[in-house]
Amino acid sequence: MKWKKQNSLFKILFLAAPFIYFSGHAQNSTDKKSISLGIAYYASSNNAVYLMANAKTKIEGKFQPVKGVAVSIYLDKDSTGYLIGKSLTDAHGLVKAVIPPALQAAWNAAPSHTFFAKTEEGALYEAASAEAKITKSKIVLDTVSSGEVHTVIISALAFNGNEWVPIPGLELKAGVGRSVGSILAFTDKDAFTTDSTGKVSIEITKTNFPGDDKGNMLLVAKMEENDQYGSLLVEKKVPWGLAVQTDDNFFSQRALWATRFRTPIWLLVMAYSIVAGVWGTIIYLVMQLIKIKKLGKQVEN
Amino acid sequence: VEKSNHIENEKIINDLLPQAFGRRGKIWTGVLVSICLLGLFAYYRQLRYGLVVTHMRDYASWGIYISNFVFFVAISLVGSLITAVFRLADVKWATPLTRIAEIIAVSAIVFASLIIIVDMGRPERFVYLFMYGRIQSPIMWDVIVISTYFCISLLLLYMPLLPDLKILLRFKEKSGKWLHKLYRFQGSFWKGTAEQFRISERSITILCIAIIPVAFSIHTVTSWLFATTYRPGWDSTNFGAYFISGAFLVGAGGVVVAMYMFRRFYHLEKYITELHFDKMGKIVVLLALLYLYFNINEYMVPAFKMKKAEEGHLLELFTGDFALMFWFAITTGLIIPIVTLLFKKGRRPLPMFVIGILVVVGAWFKRYLIVTPTLLNPFLPMQEVPAGYHHYFPSWEEWAIAMATLAGALLVITFFARIYPIIPIQETLTEQHEMEETKQSV
């Protein structure tokens, strides 16, 4: 009787095993987080082209970057022969890739391309993919000077397969580049829209932009995260700024924070006169001690 | 009269001559030596494996070593109080306490210097302070002022000892061969001539005048190590006075403990009387009240404003992780001494001894509270650091080294009292003589 009971218990367990396994497996897959993957196209000075993929996931209602996930980036087709690069995301969830020489011919062959980004399913995250279609474009930055007045002419052009054609109605930003990466507006605004000829003309009347020690300043024009053209940036150095001389004397001044060879005079005088005064007294007292010793020897003799 | 005076003098000399260790003295010395040896072993480990054997990390980079350093500097100030201030003020009753105070000062300043070298981790780099030191840095001021104070304290210990060395040389058989040689080396030139006395008295007066500003500087500069750093709890213009008042208190507490021990174990009841305890009790209560005043200033004013940046630090002290230690230090180091010593019965030897210990122990913890909680409450939040960096509790090596330095200081005092008279013999004789002359003239 007892054996029969045990036997039926084993049967139940045997039949239930696949369900237990699959329910456990299902539980594991529901534990995996989904990744929100994005890919963007960047071009700097119209020739340095690169792609940036970013991976993030939702934690406690907020998107957080995902570190250490392998992202593959492809040109036009998500197959091995079209692989631009594969890399792990950094602490900011980013992967940067440039078009390798092997794909340069494919890149030059067409005016428009589609980029694919993919992540495989891993222990923690589900598989994810993203794509971005861009049309090749460029920004041309020209300058015209007439006395004190300088004009910046920005042209936005797209490649149609045969030639570069103007892009009308395109939103651009322009200004003076700053060392921290932002731009200083030429006038009261820093955003402009191209006209029907794909151009923006900005007259600069302001003359007091700070430049380097020779008065050179950096003109910057950029297009940011455009759905059709991506992000483009061009720069041009012009001698329109004020020459700003770095104050080298700042580090050579005598200060409390300076090196020991640049101690403030007042501190040197104060510290060393105190030290000299006190140690002078100590030396005097030691001499008195020697005097006492000599007196003792005289008495002995 | 002369004969009875001579007998009286010989009795005083005999009472005050250094005595060989008895059984208790040997046990005491053995315990101190054992603690020192354990500390040496811990220091060997620190040298061998680096400062990683301590629990000091990026934030709590000053721990028990620096607390100990501040404690030693504080207690060393007593030399200037008892010896210099009382001498200059012609306070006669303090004569038996001067040498006790001076040896406490010298031993404390020696171990203050040593514990700083221990804290450096790389002792061979100590010389860099002199090779590359910047006079703009308060750390450099501390190095200068500590070495200066050590030299002055040593002179102030040595000069009044010269007449006593002459007396000690008379007792070759009692002192033994080696000690006799030492006494000869140190004081055989002292013949007790009027000229020698004149130069010696004048030099001691100059020393007493010189040591007071140097003593004030030593602890003010130590306080500036903290106050010149912009940190919660340290950013105070009051720190110099706050540290000096605390130093005088712990120094006086230390002298009271030493007075009791020497009186009891060297049978010096005739020389360190209840009157001395009563007077020292009044000094301790005055200093405790003064230190309480500075404490109220240091804690109440920032707590009243409760600036956001200081809030974490203050609440940690008042009600947080350090609250138990904080209130213990305030109670034992200030409240109990004030309440007890205001009454005459509390100023008797045994209660004074207990209060002295409480003051010293409270003061040690107070130094720990000044150093560490501030470091654990930086202005910028602690981010992306291991959990252990948020807390600090010394490792066994740190405890062993810190305790070894305390034991070392006590050992120096113990050996000094074994070799030299802990109460100045010549000065006691002179005072006795003066008293009798006064009596006769009256």
mmCIF file of N, CA, C and O in Angstrom, chain A residues 255-260 262-264 267-268 271 275 278-279 281-282 284-285 288-289 291-293 295-296 299-300, chain B residues 131-136 144 148 151-152 155 158-159 162 188-191 193 195-196 199-200 202-203 206-207 214:
data_model
loop_
_atom_site.group_PDB
_atom_site.id
_atom_site.type_symbol
_atom_site.label_atom_id
_atom_site.label_comp_id
_atom_site.label_asym_id
_atom_site.label_seq_id
_atom_site.Cartn_x
_atom_site.Cartn_y
_atom_site.Cartn_z
ATOM 1 N N ALA A 255 52.164 83.681 -3.502
ATOM 2 C CA ALA A 255 50.847 83.460 -2.889
ATOM 3 C C ALA A 255 50.923 82.289 -1.921
ATOM 4 O O ALA A 255 51.870 81.497 -1.961
ATOM 5 N N LEU A 256 49.909 82.174 -1.078
ATOM 6 C CA LEU A 256 49.879 81.084 -0.101
ATOM 7 C C LEU A 256 49.763 79.722 -0.786
ATOM 8 O O LEU A 256 50.201 78.713 -0.247
ATOM 9 N N TRP A 257 49.153 79.711 -1.980
ATOM 10 C CA TRP A 257 48.992 78.437 -2.676
ATOM 11 C C TRP A 257 50.159 78.132 -3.615
ATOM 12 O O TRP A 257 50.177 77.076 -4.254
ATOM 13 N N ALA A 258 51.108 79.063 -3.727
ATOM 14 C CA ALA A 258 52.207 78.884 -4.687
ATOM 15 C C ALA A 258 53.238 77.870 -4.172
ATOM 16 O O ALA A 258 53.127 77.369 -3.053
ATOM 17 N N THR A 259 54.240 77.589 -5.022
ATOM 18 C CA THR A 259 55.295 76.652 -4.618
ATOM 19 C C THR A 259 56.159 77.294 -3.539
ATOM 20 O O THR A 259 56.050 78.484 -3.277
ATOM 21 N N ARG A 260 57.054 76.489 -2.960
ATOM 22 C CA ARG A 260 57.836 77.016 -1.834
ATOM 23 C C ARG A 260 58.788 78.127 -2.248
ATOM 24 O O ARG A 260 59.263 78.880 -1.416
ATOM 25 N N ARG A 262 57.915 80.547 -4.125
ATOM 26 C CA ARG A 262 57.126 81.762 -4.315
ATOM 27 C C ARG A 262 56.289 82.063 -3.074
ATOM 28 O O ARG A 262 55.112 82.388 -3.155
ATOM 29 N N THR A 263 56.911 81.920 -1.943
ATOM 30 C CA THR A 263 56.240 82.231 -0.672
ATOM 31 C C THR A 263 56.064 83.747 -0.573
ATOM 32 O O THR A 263 56.979 84.491 -0.934
ATOM 33 N N PRO A 264 54.914 84.223 -0.075
ATOM 34 C CA PRO A 264 54.764 85.669 0.111
ATOM 35 C C PRO A 264 55.849 86.224 1.039
ATOM 36 O O PRO A 264 56.194 85.580 2.046
ATOM 37 N N LEU A 267 55.071 86.539 4.732
ATOM 38 C CA LEU A 267 55.090 85.274 5.487
ATOM 39 C C LEU A 267 56.529 84.843 5.785
ATOM 40 O O LEU A 267 56.833 84.392 6.897
ATOM 41 N N LEU A 268 57.390 85.011 4.778
ATOM 42 C CA LEU A 268 58.800 84.660 4.983
ATOM 43 C C LEU A 268 59.395 85.467 6.133
ATOM 44 O O LEU A 268 60.036 84.912 7.033
ATOM 45 N N ALA A 271 57.605 84.421 9.526
ATOM 46 C CA ALA A 271 57.946 83.071 9.991
ATOM 47 C C ALA A 271 59.421 82.988 10.397
ATOM 48 O O ALA A 271 59.737 82.512 11.492
ATOM 49 N N VAL A 275 61.132 82.266 14.017
ATOM 50 C CA VAL A 275 62.038 81.110 14.166
ATOM 51 C C VAL A 275 63.410 81.587 14.650
ATOM 52 O O VAL A 275 63.987 81.021 15.587
ATOM 53 N N VAL A 278 63.219 82.724 18.409
ATOM 54 C CA VAL A 278 63.100 81.632 19.383
ATOM 55 C C VAL A 278 64.368 80.780 19.403
ATOM 56 O O VAL A 278 64.905 80.468 20.472
ATOM 57 N N TRP A 279 64.873 80.449 18.213
ATOM 58 C CA TRP A 279 66.077 79.611 18.170
ATOM 59 C C TRP A 279 67.306 80.386 18.622
ATOM 60 O O TRP A 279 68.236 79.795 19.170
ATOM 61 N N THR A 281 67.171 82.442 21.077
ATOM 62 C CA THR A 281 67.064 82.305 22.538
ATOM 63 C C THR A 281 67.571 80.936 22.985
ATOM 64 O O THR A 281 68.301 80.824 23.980
ATOM 65 N N ILE A 282 67.190 79.901 22.231
ATOM 66 C CA ILE A 282 67.637 78.546 22.600
ATOM 67 C C ILE A 282 69.169 78.463 22.529
ATOM 68 O O ILE A 282 69.813 77.933 23.443
ATOM 69 N N TYR A 284 71.257 80.899 22.817
ATOM 70 C CA TYR A 284 71.787 81.696 23.930
ATOM 71 C C TYR A 284 71.776 80.872 25.225
ATOM 72 O O TYR A 284 72.749 80.853 25.987
ATOM 73 N N LEU A 285 70.679 80.138 25.431
ATOM 74 C CA LEU A 285 70.563 79.343 26.656
ATOM 75 C C LEU A 285 71.557 78.182 26.671
ATOM 76 O O LEU A 285 72.105 77.852 27.721
ATOM 77 N N GLN A 288 74.719 79.579 27.713
ATOM 78 C CA GLN A 288 74.717 79.791 29.162
ATOM 79 C C GLN A 288 75.070 78.499 29.891
ATOM 80 O O GLN A 288 75.778 78.502 30.891
ATOM 81 N N LEU A 289 74.556 77.405 29.334
ATOM 82 C CA LEU A 289 74.837 76.089 29.905
ATOM 83 C C LEU A 289 76.336 75.779 29.804
ATOM 84 O O LEU A 289 76.943 75.254 30.752
ATOM 85 N N LYS A 291 78.612 77.980 29.677
ATOM 86 C CA LYS A 291 79.246 78.903 30.626
ATOM 87 C C LYS A 291 79.234 78.290 32.043
ATOM 88 O O LYS A 291 80.241 78.338 32.760
ATOM 89 N N ILE A 292 78.094 77.715 32.396
ATOM 90 C CA ILE A 292 77.972 77.063 33.710
ATOM 91 C C ILE A 292 79.004 75.927 33.815
ATOM 92 O O ILE A 292 79.674 75.756 34.832
ATOM 93 N N LYS A 293 79.155 75.185 32.733
ATOM 94 C CA LYS A 293 80.093 74.071 32.696
ATOM 95 C C LYS A 293 81.531 74.571 32.886
ATOM 96 O O LYS A 293 82.310 73.994 33.655
ATOM 97 N N LEU A 295 82.466 77.332 34.300
ATOM 98 C CA LEU A 295 82.610 77.817 35.680
ATOM 99 C C LEU A 295 82.891 76.657 36.627
ATOM 100 O O LEU A 295 83.728 76.749 37.528
ATOM 101 N N GLY A 296 82.172 75.551 36.403
ATOM 102 C CA GLY A 296 82.365 74.357 37.221
ATOM 103 C C GLY A 296 83.779 73.816 37.102
ATOM 104 O O GLY A 296 84.392 73.422 38.099
ATOM 105 N N VAL A 299 86.246 75.935 39.004
ATOM 106 C CA VAL A 299 86.202 75.639 40.447
ATOM 107 C C VAL A 299 87.000 74.367 40.743
ATOM 108 O O VAL A 299 87.761 74.292 41.696
ATOM 109 N N GLU A 300 86.832 73.382 39.870
ATOM 110 C CA GLU A 300 87.541 72.106 40.025
ATOM 111 C C GLU A 300 89.050 72.304 40.014
ATOM 112 O O GLU A 300 89.777 71.754 40.831
ATOM 113 N N MET B 131 63.367 68.982 3.265
ATOM 114 C CA MET B 131 63.973 69.221 1.946
ATOM 115 C C MET B 131 63.034 70.012 1.031
ATOM 116 O O MET B 131 63.470 70.869 0.276
ATOM 117 N N TYR B 132 61.763 69.669 1.072
ATOM 118 C CA TYR B 132 60.825 70.287 0.124
ATOM 119 C C TYR B 132 59.670 71.015 0.803
ATOM 120 O O TYR B 132 58.690 71.364 0.152
ATOM 121 N N GLY B 133 59.736 71.206 2.103
ATOM 122 C CA GLY B 133 58.619 71.807 2.839
ATOM 123 C C GLY B 133 58.301 73.217 2.368
ATOM 124 O O GLY B 133 59.185 73.980 2.011
ATOM 125 N N ARG B 134 57.016 73.531 2.374
ATOM 126 C CA ARG B 134 56.572 74.887 2.025
ATOM 127 C C ARG B 134 56.189 75.597 3.310
ATOM 128 O O ARG B 134 55.365 75.101 4.068
ATOM 129 N N ILE B 135 56.787 76.765 3.519
ATOM 130 C CA ILE B 135 56.509 77.504 4.756
ATOM 131 C C ILE B 135 55.057 78.005 4.767
ATOM 132 O O ILE B 135 54.531 78.358 5.812
ATOM 133 N N GLN B 136 54.389 77.963 3.612
ATOM 134 C CA GLN B 136 52.972 78.373 3.573
ATOM 135 C C GLN B 136 52.071 77.342 4.249
ATOM 136 O O GLN B 136 50.929 77.641 4.567
ATOM 137 N N ILE B 144 58.029 72.759 12.687
ATOM 138 C CA ILE B 144 58.982 73.715 13.280
ATOM 139 C C ILE B 144 58.675 73.906 14.765
ATOM 140 O O ILE B 144 59.555 73.826 15.619
ATOM 141 N N THR B 148 60.851 72.926 18.162
ATOM 142 C CA THR B 148 61.266 74.035 19.036
ATOM 143 C C THR B 148 60.787 73.787 20.467
ATOM 144 O O THR B 148 61.550 73.946 21.428
ATOM 145 N N CYS B 151 62.825 71.171 22.272
ATOM 146 C CA CYS B 151 64.138 71.652 22.750
ATOM 147 C C CYS B 151 63.978 72.503 24.013
ATOM 148 O O CYS B 151 64.715 72.331 24.986
ATOM 149 N N ILE B 152 62.993 73.409 23.998
ATOM 150 C CA ILE B 152 62.803 74.282 25.165
ATOM 151 C C ILE B 152 62.376 73.452 26.381
ATOM 152 O O ILE B 152 62.870 73.664 27.490
ATOM 153 N N LEU B 155 65.330 71.660 27.818
ATOM 154 C CA LEU B 155 66.188 72.573 28.585
ATOM 155 C C LEU B 155 65.558 72.903 29.933
ATOM 156 O O LEU B 155 66.239 72.984 30.951
ATOM 157 N N TYR B 158 66.096 70.024 32.122
ATOM 158 C CA TYR B 158 67.491 69.768 32.456
ATOM 159 C C TYR B 158 68.072 70.816 33.407
ATOM 160 O O TYR B 158 68.748 70.459 34.385
ATOM 161 N N MET B 159 67.813 72.064 33.145
ATOM 162 C CA MET B 159 68.471 73.121 33.934
ATOM 163 C C MET B 159 68.133 73.058 35.425
ATOM 164 O O MET B 159 69.044 73.096 36.255
ATOM 165 N N LEU B 162 70.121 70.303 37.420
ATOM 166 C CA LEU B 162 71.572 70.347 37.682
ATOM 167 C C LEU B 162 71.921 70.301 39.174
ATOM 168 O O LEU B 162 72.757 69.478 39.573
ATOM 169 N N SER B 188 78.316 66.707 36.520
ATOM 170 C CA SER B 188 79.489 66.797 37.402
ATOM 171 C C SER B 188 80.066 68.212 37.442
ATOM 172 O O SER B 188 80.775 68.569 38.375
ATOM 173 N N PHE B 189 79.762 69.000 36.438
ATOM 174 C CA PHE B 189 80.305 70.365 36.377
ATOM 175 C C PHE B 189 79.552 71.322 37.300
ATOM 176 O O PHE B 189 79.979 72.446 37.503
ATOM 177 N N TRP B 190 78.430 70.894 37.821
ATOM 178 C CA TRP B 190 77.658 71.780 38.708
ATOM 179 C C TRP B 190 78.290 71.764 40.103
ATOM 180 O O TRP B 190 78.304 70.745 40.774
ATOM 181 N N LYS B 191 78.831 72.936 40.485
ATOM 182 C CA LYS B 191 79.474 73.014 41.793
ATOM 183 C C LYS B 191 78.635 73.810 42.794
ATOM 184 O O LYS B 191 79.017 73.963 43.956
ATOM 185 N N THR B 193 78.102 77.045 42.764
ATOM 186 C CA THR B 193 78.627 78.375 43.092
ATOM 187 C C THR B 193 77.533 79.420 42.879
ATOM 188 O O THR B 193 76.546 79.170 42.166
ATOM 189 N N GLU B 195 77.702 82.100 41.189
ATOM 190 C CA GLU B 195 77.628 82.507 39.784
ATOM 191 C C GLU B 195 76.830 81.491 38.962
ATOM 192 O O GLU B 195 76.009 81.848 38.113
ATOM 193 N N GLN B 196 77.090 80.212 39.238
ATOM 194 C CA GLN B 196 76.336 79.165 38.529
ATOM 195 C C GLN B 196 74.842 79.276 38.839
ATOM 196 O O GLN B 196 74.013 79.179 37.943
ATOM 197 N N ILE B 199 73.414 82.339 36.910
ATOM 198 C CA ILE B 199 73.203 82.080 35.464
ATOM 199 C C ILE B 199 72.032 81.118 35.277
ATOM 200 O O ILE B 199 71.175 81.308 34.411
ATOM 201 N N SER B 200 71.994 80.089 36.113
ATOM 202 C CA SER B 200 70.937 79.082 35.996
ATOM 203 C C SER B 200 69.554 79.701 36.236
ATOM 204 O O SER B 200 68.620 79.475 35.456
ATOM 205 N N ARG B 202 68.654 82.794 35.944
ATOM 206 C CA ARG B 202 68.338 83.716 34.858
ATOM 207 C C ARG B 202 67.889 82.920 33.612
ATOM 208 O O ARG B 202 66.903 83.263 32.948
ATOM 209 N N SER B 203 68.621 81.845 33.325
ATOM 210 C CA SER B 203 68.289 81.025 32.146
ATOM 211 C C SER B 203 66.905 80.391 32.301
ATOM 212 O O SER B 203 66.132 80.337 31.345
ATOM 213 N N ILE B 206 64.319 82.960 31.605
ATOM 214 C CA ILE B 206 64.194 83.189 30.149
ATOM 215 C C ILE B 206 63.431 82.032 29.505
ATOM 216 O O ILE B 206 62.547 82.236 28.671
ATOM 217 N N LEU B 207 63.778 80.818 29.927
ATOM 218 C CA LEU B 207 63.079 79.638 29.382
ATOM 219 C C LEU B 207 61.580 79.696 29.670
ATOM 220 O O LEU B 207 60.757 79.396 28.812
ATOM 221 N N VAL B 214 55.658 79.716 22.814
ATOM 222 C CA VAL B 214 55.910 78.525 21.976
ATOM 223 C C VAL B 214 54.843 77.462 22.262
ATOM 224 O O VAL B 214 54.317 76.831 21.344
#
